[in-house]
Amino acid sequence: MVKRTRTKTTRPEDFTGDPQVVAAVDDLKAHLRDKKISDVIDSEGNQYVDVVMEGGGTLGIALLGYLHALEQAKVRFLDIGGTSAGAITALLLAAVDTKDKPKSSYLLERLAAKDLSEFMDSSGGVKRFLNAWLAKRPKLLLALNGPAVVRAVLHHLGLNPGQAFYDWMVSNLEQRGIFTVQDLDERMKAQPQGLRRRDGQALSPDDCEAHLALIAAEVTTETKVEFPRMAKLFWKNWEEENPALFVRASMSVPFFFYPLTVELPDLSPEELQQRWALASFADIHPREKVHLVDGGIMSNFPINLFHVPGVPSAPTFGARLGMRKKHTIQKPAELGRAIFDSARHCLDYDFILQHRDYKHLLTTIDTGPHGWLDFNLSKEAQVDLFARGVKAGAAFLNAFNWEDYKEEREKLAREQQPPAFPPQSPRGASASGFAASI
């Protein structure tokens, strides 16, 4: 049997020193002098945007490249959101330092020091099955270890416990002084020196605040969960929990990882139901167990998270992993895959379709031939994904025109304004009055 050889770890310089990365960054800096990206700036010349990142397993390495390109152009981040791999990146981006500091170097350092295969923390026959499957080894090896896989799914609802990932995330956060949700909230509240609007107008409260939104799916009640806003549904003293729990939930690919199973807090039924009003779900009881899995099954690219009507002070950039493609359906498995992908993308696609201005804000990173569940990615594959993200981010910034985007938003805002004298319905009630009564 031939073993698949690969380099376990990399160095940050392997990523940032890659010739494709260096060329893209140099070109970006040469063409981006004094270019306006946002109306929210600070005294160091940083420009601030919101960012939302798509889920995509190990393809999330490309997100680090995208962020690296933006940070090289002195772009920094206010509201940060994502699902699965996007949620992991979003939490680290929010937690490792204050808003005005670049973060991609630290994220690269942590990635370079980690053997991704350690996240597959199963053992025995399940481990052998996964290694054989990822390496595309003979089907006999898969069949021999199949019973172990069946037992794991029946007993644990998944193959990998996910504890290794959780411990790694906890360690990363603790190294940066984040132990609880409250610690994270305090860090995100820190204001950069001289934060202001470019035109001298006062910043709105929404401009000053930075929000974090990590998407998971609670499948017991069919609830799309946004952490940390909805954390109180699951934990009594949620501010004291480690925010690593949120991404442990968001990255739990169904059946590949155990779901994050949470026993609901021991509160009075009335108080618990009051909390669950956030999810519009009343039939919930203390000590009941619920199961959180990858938010990508409901919203893999939650680009609507920070949308506000009118003309924003800062744009909401979105980074997508992989090109949208047409399914070829001839076999039942292909139909099942197409149905699953349609379900997890439809809400996000529908929002983009209804808000045509967002086409100017989105970057689609071509992730090439790499597999989203390949935790045995070689060093070369990791660097290639990072470089693809850098090139996509640089190309996007070179093409983005903030003034044109604001003009389009102004035009949309005028189109959406109600008429000064609402038309009367046949029964004499105004249309707007009827709408208000619904």
Coordinates of C-alpha atoms in Angstrom, one line a residue:
M1 CA 0.0 0.0 0.0
V2 CA 1.4 3.4 -1.0
K3 CA 1.1 6.1 1.7
R4 CA 0.0 9.5 0.7
T5 CA 2.9 11.8 1.5
R6 CA 2.4 15.4 2.6
T7 CA 3.9 18.0 4.7
K8 CA 2.2 18.2 8.1
T9 CA 2.7 21.9 8.8
T10 CA 3.7 25.1 6.9
R11 CA 5.1 28.4 7.8
P12 CA 3.3 31.8 7.3
E13 CA 6.1 32.8 4.9
D14 CA 5.1 29.9 2.7
F15 CA 1.8 31.6 2.1
T16 CA 2.7 35.3 2.0
G17 CA 5.9 34.7 0.1
D18 CA 4.3 32.7 -2.7
P19 CA 5.1 34.5 -6.0
Q20 CA 1.4 34.7 -7.0
V21 CA 0.6 36.3 -3.7
V22 CA 3.5 38.8 -3.8
A23 CA 2.5 39.8 -7.4
A24 CA -1.2 40.3 -6.5
V25 CA -0.4 42.3 -3.4
D26 CA 2.2 44.5 -5.2
D27 CA -0.3 45.2 -8.0
L28 CA -3.0 46.0 -5.5
K29 CA -0.9 48.5 -3.7
A30 CA 0.2 50.1 -6.9
H31 CA -3.3 50.7 -8.1
L32 CA -5.2 51.4 -4.9
R33 CA -3.5 54.6 -3.6
D34 CA -6.2 57.0 -2.1
K35 CA -9.0 54.9 -3.5
K36 CA -12.2 55.2 -1.5
I37 CA -13.6 51.9 -0.2
S38 CA -15.9 53.2 2.6
D39 CA -17.0 56.4 4.3
V40 CA -15.9 55.1 7.8
I41 CA -12.2 55.8 8.4
D42 CA -9.8 56.2 11.3
S43 CA -6.8 58.4 12.1
E44 CA -4.4 55.8 10.7
G45 CA -6.0 55.9 7.3
N46 CA -7.8 52.5 7.6
Q47 CA -11.2 52.2 5.9
Y48 CA -13.9 50.1 7.5
V49 CA -16.3 47.6 5.9
D50 CA -18.6 44.8 7.0
V51 CA -17.8 41.3 5.8
V52 CA -19.7 38.0 5.4
M53 CA -17.9 34.7 4.6
E54 CA -19.3 31.5 3.1
G55 CA -18.9 28.1 4.5
G56 CA -16.8 25.5 2.7
G57 CA -14.8 23.2 5.0
T58 CA -11.1 23.2 4.4
L59 CA -11.7 25.5 1.4
G60 CA -11.9 28.2 4.1
I61 CA -8.1 28.6 3.8
A62 CA -9.0 30.8 0.7
L63 CA -10.9 33.2 3.0
L64 CA -7.6 33.9 4.8
G65 CA -6.1 34.9 1.4
Y66 CA -9.1 37.2 0.7
L67 CA -8.7 38.9 4.1
H68 CA -5.0 39.2 3.6
A69 CA -5.5 41.1 0.3
L70 CA -8.1 43.5 2.0
E71 CA -5.8 44.1 5.0
Q72 CA -2.9 44.9 2.7
A73 CA -5.1 47.7 1.3
K74 CA -5.7 49.0 4.8
V75 CA -9.3 47.7 4.9
R76 CA -10.5 46.8 8.4
F77 CA -13.8 45.2 9.6
L78 CA -16.8 46.3 11.7
D79 CA -19.6 43.8 11.4
I80 CA -18.3 40.3 10.8
G81 CA -20.4 37.2 9.9
G82 CA -20.2 33.7 8.4
T83 CA -21.2 30.1 8.4
S84 CA -19.1 27.0 9.1
A85 CA -15.5 27.8 7.8
G86 CA -16.7 31.4 7.4
A87 CA -17.8 31.4 11.0
I88 CA -14.5 30.0 12.2
T89 CA -12.7 32.8 10.3
A90 CA -15.2 35.4 11.5
L91 CA -14.8 34.5 15.2
L92 CA -11.0 34.7 15.0
L93 CA -11.1 37.9 13.0
A94 CA -13.3 39.4 15.7
A95 CA -11.4 38.0 18.7
V96 CA -7.6 38.1 18.1
D97 CA -7.2 41.9 18.4
T98 CA -9.0 45.3 18.2
K99 CA -10.7 46.4 15.0
D100 CA -7.9 48.6 13.8
K101 CA -5.2 45.9 13.8
P102 CA -4.5 43.5 10.9
K103 CA -5.5 39.9 11.8
S104 CA -4.6 37.8 8.8
S105 CA -1.0 37.3 9.9
Y106 CA -2.0 35.7 13.2
L107 CA -4.6 33.6 11.5
L108 CA -2.0 32.4 9.1
E109 CA 0.4 31.6 11.9
R110 CA -2.2 29.4 13.6
L111 CA -3.1 27.7 10.3
A112 CA 0.6 27.0 9.5
A113 CA 1.2 25.4 12.9
K114 CA -1.8 23.0 12.6
D115 CA -2.0 19.6 11.0
L116 CA -5.6 19.8 9.7
S117 CA -6.0 16.0 9.8
E118 CA -6.0 16.2 13.6
F119 CA -9.5 17.6 13.4
M120 CA -10.6 14.2 12.3
D121 CA -10.5 12.9 15.9
S122 CA -12.2 9.6 15.4
S123 CA -10.3 6.4 16.2
G124 CA -10.1 2.7 15.1
G125 CA -12.2 1.6 12.2
V126 CA -13.8 5.0 11.7
K127 CA -10.4 6.7 11.4
R128 CA -9.2 4.0 8.9
F129 CA -12.4 4.4 6.9
L130 CA -12.0 8.2 6.6
N131 CA -8.3 8.0 5.7
A132 CA -9.1 5.4 3.0
W133 CA -12.0 7.5 1.7
L134 CA -10.1 10.7 1.5
A135 CA -7.1 9.0 -0.2
K136 CA -9.5 7.2 -2.6
R137 CA -8.1 3.9 -1.7
P138 CA -9.6 0.5 -2.8
K139 CA -13.3 0.1 -1.9
L140 CA -12.4 -3.1 0.0
L141 CA -10.8 -1.0 2.7
L142 CA -14.0 1.0 3.0
A143 CA -16.1 -2.1 3.2
L144 CA -13.9 -3.7 5.9
N145 CA -14.3 -0.6 8.2
G146 CA -18.0 0.1 7.3
P147 CA -19.4 -1.6 10.4
A148 CA -17.4 0.8 12.6
V149 CA -18.9 3.8 10.7
V150 CA -22.4 2.5 11.1
R151 CA -21.9 2.0 14.9
A152 CA -20.5 5.6 15.2
V153 CA -23.5 7.1 13.4
L154 CA -26.0 5.1 15.3
H155 CA -24.5 5.8 18.7
H156 CA -23.1 9.3 18.2
L157 CA -24.9 10.7 15.2
G158 CA -21.6 11.4 13.5
L159 CA -18.1 10.1 12.9
N160 CA -15.7 12.6 14.5
P161 CA -16.3 13.9 18.0
G162 CA -15.2 17.5 17.2
Q163 CA -13.4 17.8 20.5
A164 CA -10.0 18.4 18.8
F165 CA -11.4 21.3 16.9
Y166 CA -13.0 22.8 20.0
D167 CA -9.9 22.5 22.0
W168 CA -7.8 24.1 19.3
M169 CA -10.3 27.0 19.0
V170 CA -10.3 27.5 22.8
S171 CA -6.5 27.6 22.8
N172 CA -6.4 30.2 20.1
L173 CA -8.9 32.4 21.9
E174 CA -7.2 32.0 25.3
Q175 CA -3.9 33.0 23.8
R176 CA -5.5 36.3 22.8
G177 CA -7.2 36.8 26.2
I178 CA -10.7 35.7 25.2
F179 CA -12.2 33.2 27.7
T180 CA -15.9 34.1 27.6
V181 CA -18.5 35.8 25.4
Q182 CA -18.2 38.8 27.7
D183 CA -14.5 39.1 27.0
L184 CA -15.2 39.0 23.3
D185 CA -17.9 41.6 23.6
E186 CA -15.5 44.0 25.4
R187 CA -12.9 43.6 22.7
M188 CA -15.3 44.3 19.9
K189 CA -16.5 47.4 21.7
A190 CA -13.0 49.0 21.6
Q191 CA -13.0 51.9 19.3
P192 CA -10.2 52.7 16.9
Q193 CA -8.5 56.1 17.4
G194 CA -10.2 58.8 15.4
L195 CA -13.0 56.6 14.0
R196 CA -15.2 58.9 12.0
R197 CA -17.1 59.5 8.8
R198 CA -15.1 60.8 5.9
D199 CA -17.6 63.7 5.3
G200 CA -17.5 64.8 8.9
Q201 CA -21.1 63.7 9.7
A202 CA -21.6 62.1 13.1
L203 CA -21.3 58.3 13.2
S204 CA -24.6 56.5 13.9
P205 CA -24.7 54.1 16.8
D206 CA -24.7 51.3 14.2
D207 CA -21.6 52.7 12.6
C208 CA -19.8 52.7 16.0
E209 CA -20.8 49.2 17.1
A210 CA -19.3 46.0 15.7
H211 CA -21.5 43.0 15.5
L212 CA -20.6 39.3 15.2
A213 CA -23.0 36.8 13.6
L214 CA -22.2 33.1 13.4
I215 CA -24.8 30.9 11.8
A216 CA -25.6 27.4 13.0
A217 CA -28.7 25.1 12.5
E218 CA -30.7 23.7 15.5
V219 CA -32.4 20.8 13.9
T220 CA -34.6 19.7 16.8
T221 CA -36.7 22.8 16.3
E222 CA -35.8 23.6 12.7
T223 CA -34.2 26.9 13.9
K224 CA -31.6 29.0 12.1
V225 CA -29.4 30.2 14.9
E226 CA -27.3 33.4 15.0
F227 CA -24.6 33.4 17.6
P228 CA -24.0 35.2 20.0
R229 CA -27.4 37.0 19.7
M230 CA -29.3 33.8 20.3
A231 CA -27.0 32.1 22.8
K232 CA -29.4 32.6 25.6
L233 CA -31.7 30.0 24.1
F234 CA -29.1 27.3 25.0
W235 CA -27.2 28.4 28.1
K236 CA -28.4 30.0 31.3
N237 CA -25.4 32.2 31.8
W238 CA -24.4 32.5 28.2
E239 CA -22.1 35.5 28.7
E240 CA -19.8 33.2 30.7
E241 CA -19.5 30.5 28.0
N242 CA -16.6 30.2 25.7
P243 CA -17.4 31.5 22.2
A244 CA -15.6 28.5 20.7
L245 CA -18.9 26.7 21.3
F246 CA -20.5 28.8 18.6
V247 CA -18.1 27.7 15.9
R248 CA -18.1 24.2 17.2
A249 CA -21.8 24.2 16.4
S250 CA -21.5 26.1 13.1
M251 CA -18.8 23.7 11.6
S252 CA -20.5 20.4 12.6
V253 CA -21.0 18.9 9.1
P254 CA -23.8 16.5 9.5
F255 CA -22.6 12.9 10.1
F256 CA -18.9 13.9 9.5
F257 CA -18.8 15.4 13.0
Y258 CA -21.0 14.8 16.0
P259 CA -23.6 17.5 16.4
L260 CA -23.2 19.8 19.3
T261 CA -25.8 18.5 21.7
V262 CA -26.9 20.9 24.4
E263 CA -29.1 20.4 27.4
L264 CA -31.4 23.4 27.7
P265 CA -30.9 25.5 30.9
D266 CA -32.8 24.6 34.1
L267 CA -35.1 27.6 34.0
S268 CA -38.7 27.9 34.7
P269 CA -40.8 26.9 31.7
E270 CA -42.1 30.5 31.4
E271 CA -38.6 32.0 31.4
L272 CA -37.3 29.4 28.9
Q273 CA -40.2 30.0 26.6
Q274 CA -39.7 33.8 26.9
R275 CA -36.1 33.3 25.7
W276 CA -37.2 31.0 22.9
A277 CA -39.5 33.7 21.6
L278 CA -36.4 34.8 19.7
A279 CA -36.9 31.7 17.6
S280 CA -40.7 32.0 17.5
F281 CA -40.9 28.5 19.2
A282 CA -42.9 27.9 22.3
D283 CA -43.0 24.1 22.8
I284 CA -39.7 23.9 24.6
H285 CA -38.9 22.5 28.1
P286 CA -36.0 22.7 30.6
R287 CA -33.4 19.9 30.4
E288 CA -34.6 19.0 26.9
K289 CA -31.7 18.1 24.5
V290 CA -31.3 20.0 21.2
H291 CA -28.8 19.4 18.4
L292 CA -26.8 22.1 16.6
V293 CA -25.1 21.3 13.3
D294 CA -23.5 23.1 10.4
G295 CA -25.4 26.3 9.6
G296 CA -24.7 25.6 6.0
I297 CA -27.7 23.3 5.7
M298 CA -29.9 26.4 6.1
S299 CA -27.8 29.4 5.0
N300 CA -24.3 28.8 3.8
F301 CA -23.7 32.4 2.7
P302 CA -25.7 34.6 5.0
I303 CA -25.0 37.8 3.1
N304 CA -28.3 39.4 4.4
L305 CA -27.0 39.6 8.0
F306 CA -26.0 43.3 8.1
H307 CA -28.3 44.7 5.4
V308 CA -30.0 48.0 6.1
P309 CA -32.1 50.1 3.7
G310 CA -30.9 53.3 2.3
V311 CA -27.3 54.3 1.7
P312 CA -24.9 52.7 4.1
S313 CA -21.8 54.4 5.6
A314 CA -19.8 51.3 4.8
P315 CA -20.3 48.5 2.3
T316 CA -20.9 44.8 3.2
F317 CA -18.4 42.7 1.4
G318 CA -19.1 39.0 0.8
A319 CA -16.6 36.2 0.0
R320 CA -17.9 33.0 -1.6
L321 CA -16.0 29.7 -1.9
G322 CA -16.3 28.1 -5.3
M323 CA -18.2 28.9 -8.4
R324 CA -22.0 28.4 -8.7
K325 CA -22.4 25.4 -11.0
K326 CA -25.1 23.5 -12.8
H327 CA -25.8 20.0 -11.6
T328 CA -25.8 17.0 -13.9
I329 CA -28.4 14.6 -12.6
Q330 CA -28.5 11.0 -13.8
K331 CA -28.2 9.0 -10.6
P332 CA -30.1 9.1 -7.3
A333 CA -27.0 10.2 -5.5
E334 CA -26.6 13.1 -7.9
L335 CA -30.2 14.1 -7.4
G336 CA -29.8 14.0 -3.6
R337 CA -26.7 16.2 -3.8
A338 CA -28.5 18.7 -6.0
I339 CA -31.5 18.8 -3.6
F340 CA -29.2 19.4 -0.6
D341 CA -27.3 22.1 -2.3
S342 CA -30.5 23.8 -3.5
A343 CA -31.9 23.8 0.1
R344 CA -28.8 25.3 1.7
H345 CA -28.3 28.0 -1.0
C346 CA -31.9 29.1 -1.9
L347 CA -32.4 31.7 0.9
D348 CA -29.0 33.3 0.1
Y349 CA -29.5 33.3 -3.7
D350 CA -33.0 34.7 -3.2
F351 CA -31.7 37.7 -1.2
I352 CA -29.0 38.5 -3.8
L353 CA -31.6 38.3 -6.5
Q354 CA -33.9 40.7 -4.7
H355 CA -31.0 43.1 -3.9
R356 CA -29.3 43.6 -7.2
D357 CA -26.8 46.1 -5.8
Y358 CA -25.1 43.3 -3.9
K359 CA -23.5 42.0 -7.1
H360 CA -21.0 44.8 -6.7
L361 CA -20.0 43.6 -3.2
L362 CA -19.4 39.9 -3.8
T363 CA -16.2 38.1 -4.5
T364 CA -16.3 34.5 -5.7
I365 CA -13.1 32.6 -5.1
D366 CA -12.3 29.9 -7.6
T367 CA -11.2 27.1 -5.3
G368 CA -10.0 24.9 -8.1
P369 CA -9.8 21.1 -7.7
H370 CA -9.6 21.0 -3.9
G371 CA -12.2 19.1 -1.9
W372 CA -14.1 20.8 0.9
L373 CA -13.7 17.9 3.3
D374 CA -10.1 17.0 2.5
F375 CA -8.4 17.4 5.9
N376 CA -5.3 15.8 4.4
L377 CA -4.6 18.8 2.2
S378 CA -0.9 19.0 1.2
K379 CA 1.2 22.1 1.9
E380 CA 1.1 23.0 -1.8
A381 CA -2.7 22.7 -1.8
Q382 CA -3.1 25.0 1.2
V383 CA -0.8 27.6 -0.3
D384 CA -2.7 27.4 -3.6
L385 CA -6.0 28.0 -1.9
F386 CA -4.6 31.0 0.0
A387 CA -3.2 32.4 -3.2
R388 CA -6.5 32.0 -5.0
G389 CA -8.1 34.0 -2.2
V390 CA -5.5 36.8 -2.4
K391 CA -5.9 37.1 -6.1
A392 CA -9.7 37.2 -5.9
G393 CA -9.7 39.8 -3.1
A394 CA -7.2 42.0 -5.0
A395 CA -9.1 41.8 -8.2
F396 CA -12.3 42.7 -6.4
L397 CA -10.8 45.7 -4.7
N398 CA -9.3 46.9 -8.0
A399 CA -12.7 46.8 -9.6
F400 CA -14.8 48.1 -6.7
N401 CA -16.1 51.7 -7.0
W402 CA -17.6 53.0 -3.7
E403 CA -19.0 56.2 -5.2
D404 CA -20.8 54.3 -8.0
Y405 CA -22.1 51.9 -5.4
K406 CA -23.5 54.7 -3.2
E407 CA -25.2 56.2 -6.3
E408 CA -26.9 52.9 -7.0
R409 CA -28.1 52.6 -3.4
E410 CA -29.5 56.1 -3.5
K411 CA -31.4 55.3 -6.7
L412 CA -32.8 52.1 -5.1
A413 CA -33.8 54.1 -2.0
R414 CA -35.7 56.6 -4.2
E415 CA -37.5 53.8 -6.0
Q416 CA -38.6 52.2 -2.7
Q417 CA -40.0 55.3 -1.2
P418 CA -43.7 55.3 -0.7
P419 CA -45.7 57.8 -2.7
A420 CA -46.5 61.1 -0.9
F421 CA -50.3 60.4 -1.3
P422 CA -51.0 56.7 -1.1
P423 CA -53.6 55.5 -3.6
Q424 CA -57.0 54.7 -2.1
S425 CA -58.3 51.2 -2.2
P426 CA -61.8 50.6 -3.6
R427 CA -63.2 50.6 0.0
G428 CA -61.5 53.9 0.9
A429 CA -58.7 52.6 3.1
S430 CA -55.2 53.6 2.0
A431 CA -52.9 50.8 0.8
S432 CA -50.3 51.8 3.3
G433 CA -52.8 51.7 6.1
F434 CA -53.8 48.2 5.2
A435 CA -50.2 47.1 5.1
A436 CA -49.6 48.6 8.5
S437 CA -52.5 46.6 9.9
I438 CA -51.1 43.2 8.9

